mmCIF file of C-alpha atoms and ligand atoms in Angstrom:
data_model
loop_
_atom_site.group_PDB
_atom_site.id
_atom_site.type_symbol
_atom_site.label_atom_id
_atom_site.label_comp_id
_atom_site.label_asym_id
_atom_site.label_seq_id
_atom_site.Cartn_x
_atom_site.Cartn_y
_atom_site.Cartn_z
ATOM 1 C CA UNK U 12 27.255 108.513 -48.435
ATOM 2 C CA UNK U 13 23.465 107.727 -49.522
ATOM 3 C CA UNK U 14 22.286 109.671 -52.687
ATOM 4 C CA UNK U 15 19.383 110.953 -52.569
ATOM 5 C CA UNK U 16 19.126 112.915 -56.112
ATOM 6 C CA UNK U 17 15.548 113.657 -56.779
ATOM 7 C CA UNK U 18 14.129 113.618 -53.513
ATOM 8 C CA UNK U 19 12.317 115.785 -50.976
ATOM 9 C CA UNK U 20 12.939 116.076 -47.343
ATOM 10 C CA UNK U 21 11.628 118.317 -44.620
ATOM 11 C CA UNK U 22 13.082 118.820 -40.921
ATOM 12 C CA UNK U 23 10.703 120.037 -38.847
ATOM 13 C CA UNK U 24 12.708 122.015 -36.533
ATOM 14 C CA UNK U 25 15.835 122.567 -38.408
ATOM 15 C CA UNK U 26 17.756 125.638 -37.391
ATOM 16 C CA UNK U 27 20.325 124.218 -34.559
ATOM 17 C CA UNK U 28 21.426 121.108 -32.962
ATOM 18 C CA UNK U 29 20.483 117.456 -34.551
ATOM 19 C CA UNK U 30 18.263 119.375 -36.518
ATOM 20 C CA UNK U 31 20.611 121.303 -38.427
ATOM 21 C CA UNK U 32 22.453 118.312 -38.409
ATOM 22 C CA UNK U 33 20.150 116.316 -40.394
ATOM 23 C CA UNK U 34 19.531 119.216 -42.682
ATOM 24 C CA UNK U 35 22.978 119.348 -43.641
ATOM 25 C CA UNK U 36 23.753 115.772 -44.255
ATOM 26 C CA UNK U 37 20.473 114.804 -46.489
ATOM 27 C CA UNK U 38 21.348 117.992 -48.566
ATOM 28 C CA UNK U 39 25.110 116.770 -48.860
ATOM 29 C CA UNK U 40 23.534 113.721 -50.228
ATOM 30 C CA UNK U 41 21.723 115.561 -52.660
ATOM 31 C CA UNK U 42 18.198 115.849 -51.474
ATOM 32 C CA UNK U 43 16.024 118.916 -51.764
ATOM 33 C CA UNK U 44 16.324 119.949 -48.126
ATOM 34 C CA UNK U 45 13.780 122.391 -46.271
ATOM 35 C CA UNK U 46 13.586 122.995 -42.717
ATOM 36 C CA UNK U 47 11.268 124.816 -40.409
ATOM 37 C CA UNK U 48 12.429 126.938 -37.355
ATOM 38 C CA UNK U 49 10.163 129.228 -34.645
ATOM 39 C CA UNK U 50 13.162 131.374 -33.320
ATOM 40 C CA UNK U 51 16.740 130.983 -34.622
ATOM 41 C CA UNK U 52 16.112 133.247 -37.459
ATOM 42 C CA UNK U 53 19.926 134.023 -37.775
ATOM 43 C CA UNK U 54 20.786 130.274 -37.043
ATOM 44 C CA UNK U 55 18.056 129.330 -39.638
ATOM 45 C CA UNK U 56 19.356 132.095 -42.344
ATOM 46 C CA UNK U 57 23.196 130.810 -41.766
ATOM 47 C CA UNK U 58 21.677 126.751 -42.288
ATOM 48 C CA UNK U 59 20.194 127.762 -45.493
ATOM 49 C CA UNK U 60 23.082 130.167 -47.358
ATOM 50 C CA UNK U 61 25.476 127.507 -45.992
ATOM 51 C CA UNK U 62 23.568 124.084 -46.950
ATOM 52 C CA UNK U 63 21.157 125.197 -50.266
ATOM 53 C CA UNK U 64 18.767 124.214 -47.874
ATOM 54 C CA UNK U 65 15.259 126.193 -47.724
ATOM 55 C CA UNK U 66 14.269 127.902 -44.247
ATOM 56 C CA UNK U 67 10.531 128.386 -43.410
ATOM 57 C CA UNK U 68 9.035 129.662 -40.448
ATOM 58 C CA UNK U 69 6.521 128.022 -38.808
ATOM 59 C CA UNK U 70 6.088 127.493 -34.752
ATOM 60 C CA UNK U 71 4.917 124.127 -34.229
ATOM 61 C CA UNK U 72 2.744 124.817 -31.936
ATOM 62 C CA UNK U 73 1.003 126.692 -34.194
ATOM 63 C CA UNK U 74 -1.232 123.455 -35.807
ATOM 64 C CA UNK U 75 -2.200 125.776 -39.232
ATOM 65 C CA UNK U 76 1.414 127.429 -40.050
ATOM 66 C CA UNK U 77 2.708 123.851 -38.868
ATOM 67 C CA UNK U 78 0.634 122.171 -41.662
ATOM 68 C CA UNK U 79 0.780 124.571 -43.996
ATOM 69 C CA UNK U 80 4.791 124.370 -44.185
ATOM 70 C CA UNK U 81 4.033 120.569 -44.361
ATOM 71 C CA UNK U 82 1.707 120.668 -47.268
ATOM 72 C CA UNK U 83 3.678 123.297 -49.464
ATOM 73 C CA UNK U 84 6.862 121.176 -49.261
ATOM 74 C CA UNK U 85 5.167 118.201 -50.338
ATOM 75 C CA UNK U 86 5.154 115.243 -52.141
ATOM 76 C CA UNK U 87 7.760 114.647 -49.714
ATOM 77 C CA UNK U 88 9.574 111.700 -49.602
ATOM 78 C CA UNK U 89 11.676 112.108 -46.279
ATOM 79 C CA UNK U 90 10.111 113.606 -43.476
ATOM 80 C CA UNK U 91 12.026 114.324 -40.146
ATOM 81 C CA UNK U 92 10.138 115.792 -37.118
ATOM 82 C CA UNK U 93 12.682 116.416 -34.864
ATOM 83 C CA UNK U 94 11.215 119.248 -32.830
ATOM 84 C CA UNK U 95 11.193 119.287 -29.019
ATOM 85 C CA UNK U 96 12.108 120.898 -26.122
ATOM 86 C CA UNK U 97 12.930 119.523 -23.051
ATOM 87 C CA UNK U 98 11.353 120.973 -19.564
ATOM 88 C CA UNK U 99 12.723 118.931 -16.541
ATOM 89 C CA UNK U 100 12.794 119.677 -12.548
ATOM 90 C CA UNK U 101 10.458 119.172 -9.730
ATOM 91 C CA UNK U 102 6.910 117.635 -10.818
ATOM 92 C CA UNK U 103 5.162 119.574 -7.771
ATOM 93 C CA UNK U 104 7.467 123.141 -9.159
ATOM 94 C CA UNK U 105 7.014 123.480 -12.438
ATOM 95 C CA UNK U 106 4.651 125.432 -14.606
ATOM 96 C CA UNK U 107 1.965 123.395 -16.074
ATOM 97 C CA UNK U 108 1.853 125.341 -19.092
ATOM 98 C CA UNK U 109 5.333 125.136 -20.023
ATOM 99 C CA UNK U 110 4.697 121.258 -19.234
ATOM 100 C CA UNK U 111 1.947 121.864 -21.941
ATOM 101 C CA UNK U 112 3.705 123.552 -24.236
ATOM 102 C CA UNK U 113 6.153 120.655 -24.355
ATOM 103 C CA UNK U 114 3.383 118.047 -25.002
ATOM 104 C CA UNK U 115 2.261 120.391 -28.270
ATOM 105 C CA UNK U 116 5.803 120.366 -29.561
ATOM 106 C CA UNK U 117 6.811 116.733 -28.471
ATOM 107 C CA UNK U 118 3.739 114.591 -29.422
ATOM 108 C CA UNK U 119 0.622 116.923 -31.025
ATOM 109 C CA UNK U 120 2.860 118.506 -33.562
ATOM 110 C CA UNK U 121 4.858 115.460 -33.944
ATOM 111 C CA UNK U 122 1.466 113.255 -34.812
ATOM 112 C CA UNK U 123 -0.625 115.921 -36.594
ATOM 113 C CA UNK U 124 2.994 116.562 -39.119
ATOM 114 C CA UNK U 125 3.446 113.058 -39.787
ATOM 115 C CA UNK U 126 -0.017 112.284 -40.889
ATOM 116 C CA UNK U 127 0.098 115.372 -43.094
ATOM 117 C CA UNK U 128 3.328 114.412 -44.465
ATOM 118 C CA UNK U 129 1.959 111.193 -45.238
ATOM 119 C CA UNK U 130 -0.845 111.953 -47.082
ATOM 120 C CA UNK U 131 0.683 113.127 -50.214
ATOM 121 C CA UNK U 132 3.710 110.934 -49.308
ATOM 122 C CA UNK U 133 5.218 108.702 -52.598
ATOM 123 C CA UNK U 134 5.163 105.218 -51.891
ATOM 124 C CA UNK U 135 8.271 103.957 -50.222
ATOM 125 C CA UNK U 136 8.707 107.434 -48.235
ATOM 126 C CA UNK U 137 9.922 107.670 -44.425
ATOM 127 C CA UNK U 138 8.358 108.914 -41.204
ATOM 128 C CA UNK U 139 11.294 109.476 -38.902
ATOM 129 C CA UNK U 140 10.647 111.198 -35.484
ATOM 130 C CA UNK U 141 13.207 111.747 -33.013
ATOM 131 C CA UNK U 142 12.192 110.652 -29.681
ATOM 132 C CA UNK U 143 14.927 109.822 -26.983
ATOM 133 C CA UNK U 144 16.509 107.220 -25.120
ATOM 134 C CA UNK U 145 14.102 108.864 -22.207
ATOM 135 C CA UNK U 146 10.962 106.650 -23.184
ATOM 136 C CA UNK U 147 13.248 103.243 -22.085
ATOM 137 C CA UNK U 148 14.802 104.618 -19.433
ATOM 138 C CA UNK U 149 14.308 107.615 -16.961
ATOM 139 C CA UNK U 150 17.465 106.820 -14.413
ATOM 140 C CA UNK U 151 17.046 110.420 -12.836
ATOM 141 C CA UNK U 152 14.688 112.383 -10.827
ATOM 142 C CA UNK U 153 12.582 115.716 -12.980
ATOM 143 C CA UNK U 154 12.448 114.078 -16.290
ATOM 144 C CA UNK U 155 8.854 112.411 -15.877
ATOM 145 C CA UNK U 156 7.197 114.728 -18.589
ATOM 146 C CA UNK U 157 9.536 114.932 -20.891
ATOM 147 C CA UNK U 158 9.949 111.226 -20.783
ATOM 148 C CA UNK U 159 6.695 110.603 -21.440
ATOM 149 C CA UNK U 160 6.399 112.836 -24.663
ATOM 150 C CA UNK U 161 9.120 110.657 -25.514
ATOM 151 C CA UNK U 162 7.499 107.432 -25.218
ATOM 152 C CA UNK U 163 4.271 108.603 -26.957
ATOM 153 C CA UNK U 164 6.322 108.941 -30.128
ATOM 154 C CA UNK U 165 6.909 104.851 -29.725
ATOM 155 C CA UNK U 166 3.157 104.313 -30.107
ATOM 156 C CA UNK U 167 2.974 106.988 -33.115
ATOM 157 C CA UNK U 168 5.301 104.634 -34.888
ATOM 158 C CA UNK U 169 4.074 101.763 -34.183
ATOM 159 C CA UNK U 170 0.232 102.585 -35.136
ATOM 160 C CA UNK U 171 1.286 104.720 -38.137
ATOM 161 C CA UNK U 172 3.967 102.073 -39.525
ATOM 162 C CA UNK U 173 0.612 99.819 -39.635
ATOM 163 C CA UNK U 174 -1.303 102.975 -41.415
ATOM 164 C CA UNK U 175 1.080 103.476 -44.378
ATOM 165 C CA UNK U 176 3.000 99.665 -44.526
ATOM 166 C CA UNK U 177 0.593 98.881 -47.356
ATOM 167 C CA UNK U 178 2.353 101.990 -49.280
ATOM 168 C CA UNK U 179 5.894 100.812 -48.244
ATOM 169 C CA UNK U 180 6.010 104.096 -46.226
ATOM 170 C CA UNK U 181 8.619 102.977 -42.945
ATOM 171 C CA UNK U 182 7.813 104.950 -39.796
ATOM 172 C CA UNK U 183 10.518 105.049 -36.778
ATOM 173 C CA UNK U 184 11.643 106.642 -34.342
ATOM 174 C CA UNK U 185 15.300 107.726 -33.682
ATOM 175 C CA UNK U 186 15.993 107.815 -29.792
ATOM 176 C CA UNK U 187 19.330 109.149 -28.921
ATOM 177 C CA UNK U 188 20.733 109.569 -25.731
ATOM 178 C CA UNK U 189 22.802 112.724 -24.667
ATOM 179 C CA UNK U 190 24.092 114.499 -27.700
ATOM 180 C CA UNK U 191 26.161 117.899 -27.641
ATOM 181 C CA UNK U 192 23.669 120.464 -28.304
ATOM 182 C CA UNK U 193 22.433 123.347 -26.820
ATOM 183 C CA UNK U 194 19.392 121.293 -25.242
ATOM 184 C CA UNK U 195 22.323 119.144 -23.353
ATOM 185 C CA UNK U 196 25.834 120.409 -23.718
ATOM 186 C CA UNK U 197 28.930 117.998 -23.596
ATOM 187 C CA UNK U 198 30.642 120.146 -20.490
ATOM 188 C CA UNK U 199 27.007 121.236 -19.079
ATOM 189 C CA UNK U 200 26.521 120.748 -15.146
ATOM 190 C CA UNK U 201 24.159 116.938 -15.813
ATOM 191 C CA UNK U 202 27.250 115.572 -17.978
ATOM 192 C CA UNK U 203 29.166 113.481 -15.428
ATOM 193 C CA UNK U 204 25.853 112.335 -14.311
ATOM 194 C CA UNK U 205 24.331 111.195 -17.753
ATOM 195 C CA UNK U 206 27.652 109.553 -18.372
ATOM 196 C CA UNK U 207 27.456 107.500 -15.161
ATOM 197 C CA UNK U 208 24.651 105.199 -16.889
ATOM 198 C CA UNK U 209 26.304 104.959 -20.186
ATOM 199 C CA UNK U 210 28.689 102.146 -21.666
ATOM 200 C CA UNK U 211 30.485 104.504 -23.245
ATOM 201 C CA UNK U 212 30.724 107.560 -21.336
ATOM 202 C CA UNK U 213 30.701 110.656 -23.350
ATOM 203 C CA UNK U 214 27.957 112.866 -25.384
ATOM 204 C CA UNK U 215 27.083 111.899 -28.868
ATOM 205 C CA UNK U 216 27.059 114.383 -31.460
ATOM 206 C CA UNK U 217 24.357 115.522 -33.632
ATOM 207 C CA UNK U 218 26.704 114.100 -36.754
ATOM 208 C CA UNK U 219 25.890 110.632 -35.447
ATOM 209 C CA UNK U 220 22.347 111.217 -35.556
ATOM 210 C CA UNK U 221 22.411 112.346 -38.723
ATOM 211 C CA UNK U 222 23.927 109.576 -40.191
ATOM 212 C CA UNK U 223 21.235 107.556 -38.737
ATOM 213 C CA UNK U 224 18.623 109.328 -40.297
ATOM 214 C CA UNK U 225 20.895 108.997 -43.539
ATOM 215 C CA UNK U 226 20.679 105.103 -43.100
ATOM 216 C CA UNK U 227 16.767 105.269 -42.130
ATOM 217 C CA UNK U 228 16.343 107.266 -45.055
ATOM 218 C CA UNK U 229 18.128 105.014 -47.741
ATOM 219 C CA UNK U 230 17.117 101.817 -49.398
ATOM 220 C CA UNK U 231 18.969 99.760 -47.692
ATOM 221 C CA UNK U 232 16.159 100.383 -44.748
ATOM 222 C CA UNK U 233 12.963 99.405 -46.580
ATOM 223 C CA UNK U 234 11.797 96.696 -43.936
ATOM 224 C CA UNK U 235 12.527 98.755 -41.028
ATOM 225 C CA UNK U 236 9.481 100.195 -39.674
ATOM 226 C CA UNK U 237 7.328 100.624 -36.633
ATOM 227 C CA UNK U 238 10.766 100.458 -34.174
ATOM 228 C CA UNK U 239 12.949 102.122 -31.567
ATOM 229 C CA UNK U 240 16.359 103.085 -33.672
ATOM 230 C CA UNK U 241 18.219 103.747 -29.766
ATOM 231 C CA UNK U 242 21.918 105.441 -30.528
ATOM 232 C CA UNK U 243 22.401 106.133 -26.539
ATOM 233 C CA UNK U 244 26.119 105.454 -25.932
ATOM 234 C CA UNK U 245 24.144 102.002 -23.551
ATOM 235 C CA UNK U 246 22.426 105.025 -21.570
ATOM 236 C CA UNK U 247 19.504 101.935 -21.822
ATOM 237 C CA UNK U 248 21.692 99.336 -21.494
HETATM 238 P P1 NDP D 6 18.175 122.110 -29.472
HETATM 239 O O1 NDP D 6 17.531 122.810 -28.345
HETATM 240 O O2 NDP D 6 19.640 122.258 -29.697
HETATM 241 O O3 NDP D 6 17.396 122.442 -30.848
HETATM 242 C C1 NDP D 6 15.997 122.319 -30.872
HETATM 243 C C2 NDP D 6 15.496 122.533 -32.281
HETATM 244 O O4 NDP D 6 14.063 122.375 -32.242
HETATM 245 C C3 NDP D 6 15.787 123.932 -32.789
HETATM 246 O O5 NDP D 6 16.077 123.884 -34.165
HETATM 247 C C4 NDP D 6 14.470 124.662 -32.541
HETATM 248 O O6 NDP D 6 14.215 125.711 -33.459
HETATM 249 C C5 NDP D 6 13.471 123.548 -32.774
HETATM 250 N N1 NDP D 6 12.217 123.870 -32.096
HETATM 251 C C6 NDP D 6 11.986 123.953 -30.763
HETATM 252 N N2 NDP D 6 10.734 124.357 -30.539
HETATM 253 C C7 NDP D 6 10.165 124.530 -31.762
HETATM 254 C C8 NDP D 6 8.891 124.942 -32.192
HETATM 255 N N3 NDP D 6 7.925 125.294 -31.326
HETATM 256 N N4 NDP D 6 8.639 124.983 -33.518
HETATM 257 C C9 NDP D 6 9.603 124.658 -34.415
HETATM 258 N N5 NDP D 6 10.839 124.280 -34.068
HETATM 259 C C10 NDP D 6 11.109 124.220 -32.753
HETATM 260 O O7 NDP D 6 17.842 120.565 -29.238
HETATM 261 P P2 NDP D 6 18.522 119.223 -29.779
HETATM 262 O O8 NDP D 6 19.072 119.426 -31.127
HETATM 263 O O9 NDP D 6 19.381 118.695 -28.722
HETATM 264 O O10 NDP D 6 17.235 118.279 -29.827
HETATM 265 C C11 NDP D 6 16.585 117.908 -31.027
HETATM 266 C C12 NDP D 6 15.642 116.753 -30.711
HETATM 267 O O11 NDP D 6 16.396 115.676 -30.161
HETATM 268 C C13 NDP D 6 14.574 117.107 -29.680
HETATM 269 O O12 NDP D 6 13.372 116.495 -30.041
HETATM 270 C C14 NDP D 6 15.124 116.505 -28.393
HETATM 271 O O13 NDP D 6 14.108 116.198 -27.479
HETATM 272 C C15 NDP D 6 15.816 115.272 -28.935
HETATM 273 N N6 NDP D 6 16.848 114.726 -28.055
HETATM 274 C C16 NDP D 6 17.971 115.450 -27.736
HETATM 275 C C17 NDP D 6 18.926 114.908 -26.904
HETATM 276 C C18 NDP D 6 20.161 115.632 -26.502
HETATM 277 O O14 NDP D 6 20.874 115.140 -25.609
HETATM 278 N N7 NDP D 6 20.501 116.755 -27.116
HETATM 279 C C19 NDP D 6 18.768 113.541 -26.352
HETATM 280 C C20 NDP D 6 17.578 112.876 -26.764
HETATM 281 C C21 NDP D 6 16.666 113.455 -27.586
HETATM 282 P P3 NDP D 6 14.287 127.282 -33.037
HETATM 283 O O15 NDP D 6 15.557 127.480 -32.251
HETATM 284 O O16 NDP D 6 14.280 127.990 -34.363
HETATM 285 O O17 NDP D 6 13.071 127.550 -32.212
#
């Protein structure tokens, strides 16, 4: 287990899932945890009594509550937008402003958080977005949005590693492949078809993610930056 005594993280979009995950494993390791949610307010409530972890509301597609929860948590040394939601089916079908929706949660919030984060960011912080396995490879049919939110996030990293480098700030991007969640459960209806591309044919769990971000997070990372951190069970393979 890292320690991370002293230090400040926020999760953007911390209430469920990886999220909640990643809240509770950088507060077991000590670090002054807050999260943000839009509409698990019991989920969120449960995190925070459960983890000492601080819940704030703010919707990230709402750009001023969005930064504001970013400034007032800051100087923060671990950042974590993990955010997103995931709108798949038939390109021609679906609504184009749920397809926007998902491009202000999966890239504009994701970019306009990260640069706030980093501007009262310590030296040596971390920029860790979680992107999926999506922006390698889209193997199935309704995922052509959503992928490509995904694969923005690989250009965010690799421009604002350059940014901050000089600051020993690292900036990645975690892409997992399917992890048990309510975005993508284990025993959901897709399951036996995700796990037809994979090496190793199950879900991942949000604890494995977490850990990742644990490792990101930690000393032991300080020359990783601008890369793809893929934890896909070989989904990309
Ligand atoms: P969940 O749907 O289980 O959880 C999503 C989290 O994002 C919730 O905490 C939710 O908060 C938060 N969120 C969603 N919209 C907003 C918003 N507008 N403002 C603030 N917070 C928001 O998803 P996962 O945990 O599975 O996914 C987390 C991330 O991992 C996403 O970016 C997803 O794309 C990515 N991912 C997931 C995979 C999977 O198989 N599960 C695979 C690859 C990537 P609230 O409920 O409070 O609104």
């Amino acid at each position: 287990m890292a320690d991370f005594s002293g230090k400040k993280a926020l999760v953007i979009g911390g209430s469920r899932g990886i999220g909640a995950a990643i809240v509770r494993r950088l507060a077991s390791e000590s670090a002054s945890v807050r999260f943000t949610w839009a509409g698990s307010r019991t989920k969120a409530e449960e995190l925070a009594h459960e983890s000492g972890a601080e819940a704030i509301q703010a919707d990230a597609t709402n750009r001023s509550a969005l930064l504001a929860a970013t400034r007032d948590a800051g100087p923060i040394d671990i950042f974590i937008f993990n955010a997103g939601i995931c709108i798949a089916g038939d390109p021609l079908t679906l609504n184009p402003d749920d397809i926007d929706r998902m491009i202000d949660i999966n890239i504009r919030a994701a970019y306009h958080a990260s640069v706030e984060a980093a501007r009262s960011m310590p030296d040596g912080g971390r920029i860790i977005l979680i992107g999926s396995t999506n922006a390698n490879r889209v193997p199935f049919k309704g995922l052509a949005a959503y992928s490509m939110t995904k694969s923005a996030l690989q250009s965010m990293v690799r421009g604002l590693a350059r940014d901050f480098g000089e600051r020993h700030i690292t900036v990645n991007v975690i892409q997992p492949g399917p992890t048990d969640t309510d975005m993508n459960p284990a025993n959901g209806p897709q399951a036996d078809l995700m796990h037809s591309v994979m090496a190793i044919k199950e879900h991942g769990t949000a604890d494995d993610v977490a850990a990742y971000v644990s490792f990101l997070a930690g000393p032991a990372a300080r020359g990783i930056t601008g890369a793809m951190q893929t934890i896909d069970g070989g989904f990309s393979a």
